[in-house]
Tab-separated table of C-alpha atoms in Angstrom:
chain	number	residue	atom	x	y	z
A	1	UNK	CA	-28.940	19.219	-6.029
A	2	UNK	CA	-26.758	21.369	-4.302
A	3	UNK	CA	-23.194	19.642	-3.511
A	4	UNK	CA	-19.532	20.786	-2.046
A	5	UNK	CA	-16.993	19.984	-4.409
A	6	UNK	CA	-13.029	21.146	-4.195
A	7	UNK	CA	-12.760	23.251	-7.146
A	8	UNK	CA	-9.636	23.502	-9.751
A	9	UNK	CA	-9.833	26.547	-11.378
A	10	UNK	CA	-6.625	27.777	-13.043
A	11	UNK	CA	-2.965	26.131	-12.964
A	12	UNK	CA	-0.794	25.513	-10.002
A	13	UNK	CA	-3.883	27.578	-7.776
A	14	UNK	CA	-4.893	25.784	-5.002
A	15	UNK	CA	-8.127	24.083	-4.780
A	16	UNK	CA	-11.129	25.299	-3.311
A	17	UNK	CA	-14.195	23.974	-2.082
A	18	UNK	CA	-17.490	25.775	-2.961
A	19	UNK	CA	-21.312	25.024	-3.395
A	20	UNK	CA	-21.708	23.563	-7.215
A	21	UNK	CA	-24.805	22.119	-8.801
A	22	UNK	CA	-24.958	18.280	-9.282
A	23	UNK	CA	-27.537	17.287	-11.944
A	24	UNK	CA	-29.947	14.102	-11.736
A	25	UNK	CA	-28.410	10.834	-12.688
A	26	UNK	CA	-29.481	10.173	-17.068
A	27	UNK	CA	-29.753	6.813	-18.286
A	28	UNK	CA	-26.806	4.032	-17.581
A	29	UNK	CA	-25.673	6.607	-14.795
A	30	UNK	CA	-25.386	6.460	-10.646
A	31	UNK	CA	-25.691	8.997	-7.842
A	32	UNK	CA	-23.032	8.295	-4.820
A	33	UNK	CA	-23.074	9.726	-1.769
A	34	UNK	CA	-18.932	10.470	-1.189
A	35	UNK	CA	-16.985	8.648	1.757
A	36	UNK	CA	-13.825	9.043	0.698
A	37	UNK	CA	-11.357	10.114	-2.116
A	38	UNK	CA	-7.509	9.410	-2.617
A	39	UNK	CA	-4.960	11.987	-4.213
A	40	UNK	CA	-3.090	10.900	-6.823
A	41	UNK	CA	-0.268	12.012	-8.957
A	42	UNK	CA	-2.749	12.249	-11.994
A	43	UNK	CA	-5.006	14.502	-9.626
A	44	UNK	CA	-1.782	16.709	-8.875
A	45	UNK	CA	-1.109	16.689	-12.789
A	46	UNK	CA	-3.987	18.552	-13.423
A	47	UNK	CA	-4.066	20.919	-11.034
A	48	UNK	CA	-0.947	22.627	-12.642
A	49	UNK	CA	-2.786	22.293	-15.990
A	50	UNK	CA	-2.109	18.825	-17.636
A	51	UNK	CA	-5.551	16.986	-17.647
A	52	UNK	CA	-9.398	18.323	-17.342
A	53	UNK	CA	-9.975	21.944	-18.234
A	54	UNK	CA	-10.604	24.294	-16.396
A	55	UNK	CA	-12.426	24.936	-14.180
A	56	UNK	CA	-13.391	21.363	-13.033
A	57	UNK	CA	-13.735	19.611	-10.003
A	58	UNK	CA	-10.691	16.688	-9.736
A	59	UNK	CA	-10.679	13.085	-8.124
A	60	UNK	CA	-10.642	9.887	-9.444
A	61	UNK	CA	-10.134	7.623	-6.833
A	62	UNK	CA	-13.858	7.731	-4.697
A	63	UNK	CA	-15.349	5.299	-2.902
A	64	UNK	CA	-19.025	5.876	-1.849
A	65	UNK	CA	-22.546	4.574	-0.993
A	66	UNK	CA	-24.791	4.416	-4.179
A	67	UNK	CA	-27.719	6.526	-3.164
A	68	UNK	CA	-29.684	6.559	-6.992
A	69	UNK	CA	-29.712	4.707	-10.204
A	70	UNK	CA	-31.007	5.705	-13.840
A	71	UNK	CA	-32.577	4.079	-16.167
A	72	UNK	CA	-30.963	0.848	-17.754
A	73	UNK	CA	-29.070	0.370	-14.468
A	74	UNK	CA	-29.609	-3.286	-13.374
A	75	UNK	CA	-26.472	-4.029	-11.604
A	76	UNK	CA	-26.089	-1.601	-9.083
A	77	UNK	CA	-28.683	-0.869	-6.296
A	78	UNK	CA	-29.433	1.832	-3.999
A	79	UNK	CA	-26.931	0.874	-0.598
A	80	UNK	CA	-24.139	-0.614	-2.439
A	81	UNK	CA	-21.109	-0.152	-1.178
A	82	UNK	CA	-18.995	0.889	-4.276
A	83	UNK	CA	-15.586	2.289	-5.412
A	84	UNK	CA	-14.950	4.530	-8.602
A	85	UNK	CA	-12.538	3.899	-10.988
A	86	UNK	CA	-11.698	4.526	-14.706
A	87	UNK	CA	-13.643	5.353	-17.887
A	88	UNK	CA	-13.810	3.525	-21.502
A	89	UNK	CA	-17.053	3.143	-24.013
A	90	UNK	CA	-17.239	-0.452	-23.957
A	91	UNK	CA	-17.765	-0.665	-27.866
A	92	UNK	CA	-14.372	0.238	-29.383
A	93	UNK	CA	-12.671	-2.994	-30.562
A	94	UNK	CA	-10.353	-3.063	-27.337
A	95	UNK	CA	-13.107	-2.720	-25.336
A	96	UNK	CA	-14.465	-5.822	-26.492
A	97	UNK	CA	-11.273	-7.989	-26.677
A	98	UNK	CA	-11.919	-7.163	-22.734
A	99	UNK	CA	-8.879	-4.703	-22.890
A	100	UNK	CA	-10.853	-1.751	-21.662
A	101	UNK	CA	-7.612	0.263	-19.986
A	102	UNK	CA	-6.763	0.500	-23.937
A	103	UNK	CA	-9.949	2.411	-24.856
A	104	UNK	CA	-9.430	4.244	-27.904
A	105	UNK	CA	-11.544	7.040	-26.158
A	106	UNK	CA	-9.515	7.323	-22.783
A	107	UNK	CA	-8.259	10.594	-23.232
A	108	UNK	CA	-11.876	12.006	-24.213
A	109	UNK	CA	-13.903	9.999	-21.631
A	110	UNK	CA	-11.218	10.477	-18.770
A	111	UNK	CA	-9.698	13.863	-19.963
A	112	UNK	CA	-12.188	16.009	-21.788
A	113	UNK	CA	-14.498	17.037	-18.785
A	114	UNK	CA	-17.569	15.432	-19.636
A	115	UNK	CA	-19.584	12.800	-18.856
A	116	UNK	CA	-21.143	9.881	-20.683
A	117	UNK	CA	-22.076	10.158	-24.255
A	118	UNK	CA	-23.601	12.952	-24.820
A	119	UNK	CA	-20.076	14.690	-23.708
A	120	UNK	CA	-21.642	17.277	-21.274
A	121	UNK	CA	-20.967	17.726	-17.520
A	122	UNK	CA	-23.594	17.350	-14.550
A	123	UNK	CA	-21.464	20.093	-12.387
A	124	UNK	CA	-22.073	23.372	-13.044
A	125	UNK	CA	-21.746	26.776	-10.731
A	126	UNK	CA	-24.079	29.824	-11.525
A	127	UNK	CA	-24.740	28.472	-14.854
A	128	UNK	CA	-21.420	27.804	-16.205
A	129	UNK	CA	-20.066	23.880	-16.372
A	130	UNK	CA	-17.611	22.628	-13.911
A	131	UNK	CA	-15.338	19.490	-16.155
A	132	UNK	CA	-15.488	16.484	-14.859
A	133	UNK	CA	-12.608	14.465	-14.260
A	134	UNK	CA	-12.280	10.362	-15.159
A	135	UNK	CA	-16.075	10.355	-15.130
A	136	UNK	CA	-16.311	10.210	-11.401
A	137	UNK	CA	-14.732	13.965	-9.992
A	138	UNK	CA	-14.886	12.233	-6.530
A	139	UNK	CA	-13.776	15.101	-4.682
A	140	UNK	CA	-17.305	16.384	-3.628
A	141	UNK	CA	-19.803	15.039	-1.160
A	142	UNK	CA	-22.300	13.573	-4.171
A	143	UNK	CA	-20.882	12.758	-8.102
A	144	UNK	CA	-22.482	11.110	-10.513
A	145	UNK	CA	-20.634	8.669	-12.738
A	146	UNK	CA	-21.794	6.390	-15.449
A	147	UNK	CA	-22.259	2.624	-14.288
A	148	UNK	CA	-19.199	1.564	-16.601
A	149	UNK	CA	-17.077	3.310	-13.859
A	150	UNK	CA	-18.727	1.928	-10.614
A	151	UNK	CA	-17.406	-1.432	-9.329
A	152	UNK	CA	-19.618	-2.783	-5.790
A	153	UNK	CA	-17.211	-3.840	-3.350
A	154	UNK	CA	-18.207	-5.915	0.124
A	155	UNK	CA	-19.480	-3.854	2.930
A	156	UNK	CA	-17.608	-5.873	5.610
A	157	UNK	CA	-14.562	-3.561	4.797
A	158	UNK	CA	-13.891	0.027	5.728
A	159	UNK	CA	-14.994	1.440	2.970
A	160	UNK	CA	-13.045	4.639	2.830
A	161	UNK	CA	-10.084	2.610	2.685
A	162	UNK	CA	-11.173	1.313	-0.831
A	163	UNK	CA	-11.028	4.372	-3.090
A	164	UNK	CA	-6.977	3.986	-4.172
A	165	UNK	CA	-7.863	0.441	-5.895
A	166	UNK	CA	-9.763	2.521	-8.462
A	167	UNK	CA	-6.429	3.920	-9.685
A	168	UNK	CA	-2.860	3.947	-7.978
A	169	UNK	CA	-2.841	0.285	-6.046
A	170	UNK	CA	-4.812	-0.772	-9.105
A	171	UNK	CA	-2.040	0.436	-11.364
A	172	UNK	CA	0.990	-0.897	-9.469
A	173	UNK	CA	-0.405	-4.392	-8.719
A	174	UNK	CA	-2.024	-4.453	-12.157
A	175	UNK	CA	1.388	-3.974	-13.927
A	176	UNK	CA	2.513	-7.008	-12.341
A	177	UNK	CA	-0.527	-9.606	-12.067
A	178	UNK	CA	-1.942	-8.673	-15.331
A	179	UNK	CA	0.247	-7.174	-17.716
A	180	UNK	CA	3.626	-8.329	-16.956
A	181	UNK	CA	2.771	-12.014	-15.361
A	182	UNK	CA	6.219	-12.938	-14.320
A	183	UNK	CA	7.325	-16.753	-13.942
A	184	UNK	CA	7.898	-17.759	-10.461
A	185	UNK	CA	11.130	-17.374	-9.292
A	186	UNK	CA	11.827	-14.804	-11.701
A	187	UNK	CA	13.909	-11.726	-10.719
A	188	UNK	CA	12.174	-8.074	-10.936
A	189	UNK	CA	12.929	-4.453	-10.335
A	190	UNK	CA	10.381	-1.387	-9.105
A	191	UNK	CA	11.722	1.836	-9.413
A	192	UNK	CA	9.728	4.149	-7.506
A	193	UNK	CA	8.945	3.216	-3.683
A	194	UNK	CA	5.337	5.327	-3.617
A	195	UNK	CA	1.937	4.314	-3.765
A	196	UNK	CA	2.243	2.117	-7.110
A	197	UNK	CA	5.707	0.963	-6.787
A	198	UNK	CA	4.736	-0.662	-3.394
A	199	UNK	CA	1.727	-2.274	-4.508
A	200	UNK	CA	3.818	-3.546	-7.176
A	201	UNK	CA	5.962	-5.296	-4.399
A	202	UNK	CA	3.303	-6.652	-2.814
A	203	UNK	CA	1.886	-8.230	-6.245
A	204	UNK	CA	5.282	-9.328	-6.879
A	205	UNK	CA	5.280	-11.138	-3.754
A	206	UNK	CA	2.057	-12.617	-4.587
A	207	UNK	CA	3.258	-13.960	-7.906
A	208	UNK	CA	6.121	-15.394	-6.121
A	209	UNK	CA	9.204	-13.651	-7.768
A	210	UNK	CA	12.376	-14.671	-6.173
A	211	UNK	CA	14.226	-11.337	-6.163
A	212	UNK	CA	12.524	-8.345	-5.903
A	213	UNK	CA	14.392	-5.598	-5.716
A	214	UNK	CA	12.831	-1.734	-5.334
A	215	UNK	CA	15.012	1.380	-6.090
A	216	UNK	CA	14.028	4.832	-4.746
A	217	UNK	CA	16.066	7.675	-2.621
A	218	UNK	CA	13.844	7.534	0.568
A	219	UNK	CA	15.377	5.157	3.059
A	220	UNK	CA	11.709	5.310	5.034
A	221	UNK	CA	10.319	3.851	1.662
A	222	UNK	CA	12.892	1.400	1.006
A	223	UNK	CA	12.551	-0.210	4.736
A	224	UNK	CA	8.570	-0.151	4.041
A	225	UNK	CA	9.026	-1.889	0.533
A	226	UNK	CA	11.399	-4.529	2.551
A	227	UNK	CA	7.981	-4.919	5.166
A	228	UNK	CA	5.832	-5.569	1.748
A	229	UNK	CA	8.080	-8.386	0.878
A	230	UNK	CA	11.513	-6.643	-1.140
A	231	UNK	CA	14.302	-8.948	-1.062
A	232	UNK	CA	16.701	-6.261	-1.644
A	233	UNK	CA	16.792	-2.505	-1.924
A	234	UNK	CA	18.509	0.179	-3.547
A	235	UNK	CA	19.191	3.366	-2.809
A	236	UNK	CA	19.609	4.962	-5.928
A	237	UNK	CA	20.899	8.551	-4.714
A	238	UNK	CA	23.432	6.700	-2.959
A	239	UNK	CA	24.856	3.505	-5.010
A	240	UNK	CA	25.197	3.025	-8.738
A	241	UNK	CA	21.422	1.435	-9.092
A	242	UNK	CA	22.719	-0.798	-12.351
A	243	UNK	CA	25.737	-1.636	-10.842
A	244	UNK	CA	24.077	-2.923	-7.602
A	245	UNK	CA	21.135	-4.728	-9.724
A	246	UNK	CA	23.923	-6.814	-12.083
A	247	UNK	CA	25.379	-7.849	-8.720
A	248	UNK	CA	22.000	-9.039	-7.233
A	249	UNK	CA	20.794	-11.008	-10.354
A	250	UNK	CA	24.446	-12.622	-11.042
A	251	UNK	CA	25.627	-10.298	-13.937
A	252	UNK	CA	22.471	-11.359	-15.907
A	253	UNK	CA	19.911	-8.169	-15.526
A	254	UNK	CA	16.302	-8.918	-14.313
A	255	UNK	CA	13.911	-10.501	-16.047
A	256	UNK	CA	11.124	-7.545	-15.806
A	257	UNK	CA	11.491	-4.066	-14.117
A	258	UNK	CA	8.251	-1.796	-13.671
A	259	UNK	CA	9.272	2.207	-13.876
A	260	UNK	CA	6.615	4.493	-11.582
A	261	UNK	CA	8.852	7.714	-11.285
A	262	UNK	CA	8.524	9.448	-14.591
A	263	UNK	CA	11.457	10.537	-14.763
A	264	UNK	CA	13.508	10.375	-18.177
A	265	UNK	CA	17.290	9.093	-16.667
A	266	UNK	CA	15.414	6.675	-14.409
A	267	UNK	CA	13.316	5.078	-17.245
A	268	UNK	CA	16.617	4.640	-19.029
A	269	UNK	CA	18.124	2.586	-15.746
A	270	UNK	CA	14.681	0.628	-15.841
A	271	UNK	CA	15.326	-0.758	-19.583
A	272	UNK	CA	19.189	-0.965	-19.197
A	273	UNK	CA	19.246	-2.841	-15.738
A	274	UNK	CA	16.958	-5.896	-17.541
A	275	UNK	CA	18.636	-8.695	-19.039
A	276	UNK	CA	18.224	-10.610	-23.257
A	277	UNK	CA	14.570	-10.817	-23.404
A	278	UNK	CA	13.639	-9.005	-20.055
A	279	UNK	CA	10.648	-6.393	-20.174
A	280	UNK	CA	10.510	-2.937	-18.772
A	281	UNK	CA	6.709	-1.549	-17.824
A	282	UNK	CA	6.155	1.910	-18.332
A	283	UNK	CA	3.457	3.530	-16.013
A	284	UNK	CA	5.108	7.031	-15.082
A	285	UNK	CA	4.284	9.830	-16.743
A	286	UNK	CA	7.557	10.791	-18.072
A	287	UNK	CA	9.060	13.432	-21.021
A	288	UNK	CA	11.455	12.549	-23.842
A	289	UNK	CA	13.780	9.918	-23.078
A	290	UNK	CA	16.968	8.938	-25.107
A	291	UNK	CA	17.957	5.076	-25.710
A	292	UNK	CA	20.535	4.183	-27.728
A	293	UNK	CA	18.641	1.667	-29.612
A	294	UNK	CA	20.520	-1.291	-30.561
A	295	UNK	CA	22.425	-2.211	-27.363
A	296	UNK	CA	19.524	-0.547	-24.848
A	297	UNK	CA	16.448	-2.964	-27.298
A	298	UNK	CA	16.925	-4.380	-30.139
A	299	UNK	CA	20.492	-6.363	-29.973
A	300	UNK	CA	19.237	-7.542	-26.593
A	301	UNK	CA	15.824	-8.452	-27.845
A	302	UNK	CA	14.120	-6.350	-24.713
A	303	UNK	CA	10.473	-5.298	-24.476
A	304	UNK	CA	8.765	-2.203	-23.709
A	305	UNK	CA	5.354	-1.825	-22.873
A	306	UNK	CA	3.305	1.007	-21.404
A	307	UNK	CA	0.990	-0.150	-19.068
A	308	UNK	CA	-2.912	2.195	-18.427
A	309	UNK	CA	-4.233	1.167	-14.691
A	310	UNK	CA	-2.627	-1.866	-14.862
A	311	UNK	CA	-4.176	-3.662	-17.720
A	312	UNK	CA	-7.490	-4.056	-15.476
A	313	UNK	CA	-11.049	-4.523	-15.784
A	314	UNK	CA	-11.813	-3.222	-12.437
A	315	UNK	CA	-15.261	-4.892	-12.221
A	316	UNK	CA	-12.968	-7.803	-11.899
A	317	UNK	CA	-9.718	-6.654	-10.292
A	318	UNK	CA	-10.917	-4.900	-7.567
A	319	UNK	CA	-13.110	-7.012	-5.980
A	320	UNK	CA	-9.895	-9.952	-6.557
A	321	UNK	CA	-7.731	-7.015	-4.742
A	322	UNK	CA	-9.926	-7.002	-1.639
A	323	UNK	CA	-9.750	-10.825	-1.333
A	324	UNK	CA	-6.068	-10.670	-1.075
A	325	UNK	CA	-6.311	-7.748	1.081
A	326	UNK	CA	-8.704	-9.740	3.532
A	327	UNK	CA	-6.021	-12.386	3.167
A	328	UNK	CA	-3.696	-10.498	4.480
A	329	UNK	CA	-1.466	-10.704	1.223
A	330	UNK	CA	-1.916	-7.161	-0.148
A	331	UNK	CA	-1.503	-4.352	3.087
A	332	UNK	CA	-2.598	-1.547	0.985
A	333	UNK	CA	-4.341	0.397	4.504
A	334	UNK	CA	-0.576	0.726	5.903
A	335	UNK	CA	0.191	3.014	3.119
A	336	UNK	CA	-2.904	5.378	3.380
A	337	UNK	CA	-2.981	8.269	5.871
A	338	UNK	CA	-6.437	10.066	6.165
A	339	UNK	CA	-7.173	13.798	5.804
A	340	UNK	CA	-10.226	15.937	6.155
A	341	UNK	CA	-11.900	17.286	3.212
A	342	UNK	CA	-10.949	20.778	4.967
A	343	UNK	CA	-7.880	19.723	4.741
A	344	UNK	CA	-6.917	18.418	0.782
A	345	UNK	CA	-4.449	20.970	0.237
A	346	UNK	CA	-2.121	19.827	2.614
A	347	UNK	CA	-3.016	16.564	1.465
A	348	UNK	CA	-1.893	17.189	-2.224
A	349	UNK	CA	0.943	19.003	-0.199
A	350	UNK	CA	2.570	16.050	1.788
A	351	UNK	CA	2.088	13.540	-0.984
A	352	UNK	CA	4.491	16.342	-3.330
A	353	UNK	CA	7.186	16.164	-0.525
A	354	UNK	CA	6.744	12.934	0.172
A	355	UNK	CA	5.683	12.900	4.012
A	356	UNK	CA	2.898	10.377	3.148
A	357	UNK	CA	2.450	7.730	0.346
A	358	UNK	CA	-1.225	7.232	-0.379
A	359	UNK	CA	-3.288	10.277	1.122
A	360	UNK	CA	-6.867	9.880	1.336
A	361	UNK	CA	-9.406	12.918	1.779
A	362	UNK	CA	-12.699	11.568	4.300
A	363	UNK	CA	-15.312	13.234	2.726
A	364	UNK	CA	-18.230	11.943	4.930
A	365	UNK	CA	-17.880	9.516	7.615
């Protein structure tokens, strides 16, 4: 069938959207009909040439209407309201410890532009394949994604709200309810006021941690991480970040910290700032980064742990997510600003420069 889909073809060029072919669903596989897509760091990643080859059409955070299921697809109908997140196999040996973020074929399955196991795409453009991207390339009006990837959500929410649990509020709230699962009471630090670190602060909040404390530059950010339930926030650009945290948690460090910037000196404030036995979470995408070993991890018995999409099984999280969104416990819609598919340029454009957190591209309404 004949589809619009924005188009990556060649680094740091923006993308464009053009008429592409969109093959019928195979076996284990879905056809969605497009309502909405976020844009996400990752997304921005490989548009200047670090992720799917090129040319490929991006997005990995859809949410959509299911409009046909293949063969061997039992638990997805035709109607359902659904959101699109992640690949893994579901056979490797992390897979079935139900650790599926730690597939040992992420890379290929979320990376390598093709889709399902037979490794080809179901995009192509005058005969040559468009890649896919995280099995889902949800920036198009119709994708096709294996049934691994599709999670049904309840239709009594707006569902083009729902497409940045699939990856960035998945990863940030994730990092805290699943991977680091901090006592209550317990002191912890976000670096990195965006779309993860703040759903981080609102998880945080959730797990009841009695200082939470979020470091970033933006004063607009810091005063909306305060709204999501920060007890204290830091300025970093301004104040001495480490200073200011040893102050807050009485001269001990915090017991976790979660590090969203990816950027090397800032990863090296997120292990320093904890205290004997604290643990830093890794989820930036960061370069090489210098610690001077014995002080920084081992003579102060510290962990730390890189974190993939917050440790989740998103048949499971996301659905939990909305509850607590209904609740009125996780916000997530005040951080989303809506664009028009005309319009994802800009989109990619403001979340660079930081004019909005979580952009999300309305593909149909």
């Amino acid at each position: 069938m004949k589809i619009q889909a924005a188009v990556s073809r060649e680094p740091g060029r923006p993308l464009s959207i053009e008429e592409v072919d969109l093959a019928e669903p195979q076996r284990d596989e879905v056809l969605i009909r497009l309502v909405a897509s976020g844009v996400c760091h990752t997304d921005a990643e490989s548009i200047n040439g670090r992720g799917a080859p090129f040319p490929a059409v991006l997005g990995h955070e859809g949410s959509g209407i299911v409009e046909k299921v293949g063969e061997g697809v039992t638990n997805i109908q035709a109607g359902d309201h659904v959101v699109l997140s992640f690949s893994y196999c579901g056979t490797c040996d992390h897979c079935l410890e139900g650790q599926q973020n730690a597939c040992e074929h992420t890379v290929e399955l979320n990376f390598g532009g093709g889709l399902g196991e037979d490794g080809l795409s179901r995009l192509s453009q005058n005969g040559e394949q468009l890649a896919h991207f995280f099995g889902q390339s949800s920036f198009a009006t119709y994708t096709v994604a294996n049934r691994k990837n599709v999670v049904v959500v309840d239709k009594d929410v707006d569902l083009a709200l729902l497409g940045p649990l699939g990856c960035g509020f998945q990863t940030g709230s994730g990092t805290v309810l699943n991977a680091l699962k901090p006592k209550i009471g317990s002191s912890i630090v976000i670096f990195g006021a965006g779309a993860v670190g703040l759903s981080a602060v609102m998880a945080a909040k959730i797990a009841n941690c009695g200082q939470i404390i979020a470091v970033d530059i933006h004063d607009s950010r810091l005063e909306t991480a305060k709204e999501f339930g920060a007890t204290h926030v830091i300025n970093g650009k301004n104040t001495d970040a480490l200073a200011e945290i040893m102050r807050i948690t009485g001269g001990k460090g915090a017991h976790y910290a979660i590090e969203t910037t990816g950027v090397s000196s800032v990863v090296q404030q997120s292990v320093r700032c904890l205290r004997v036995l604290g643990t830093c979470a890794v989820v930036g995408i960061a370069g090489d980064v210098t610690l001077n070993f014995f002080p920084d991890v081992l003579g102060t018995c510290r962990t730390i742990v890189g974190v993939v999409e917050g440790h989740a099984l998103p048949q499971q999280f996301i659905p939990q997510l909305i509850r607590f969104y209904k609740e009125g416990r996780f916000p997530f819609d005040k951080l989303v600003k809506f664009y028009d598919f005309a319009d994802i340029n800009q989109a990619f454009e403001d979340s660079k420069n930081g004019t909005t957190i979580k952009p999300v591209v309305r593909i149909a309404v």
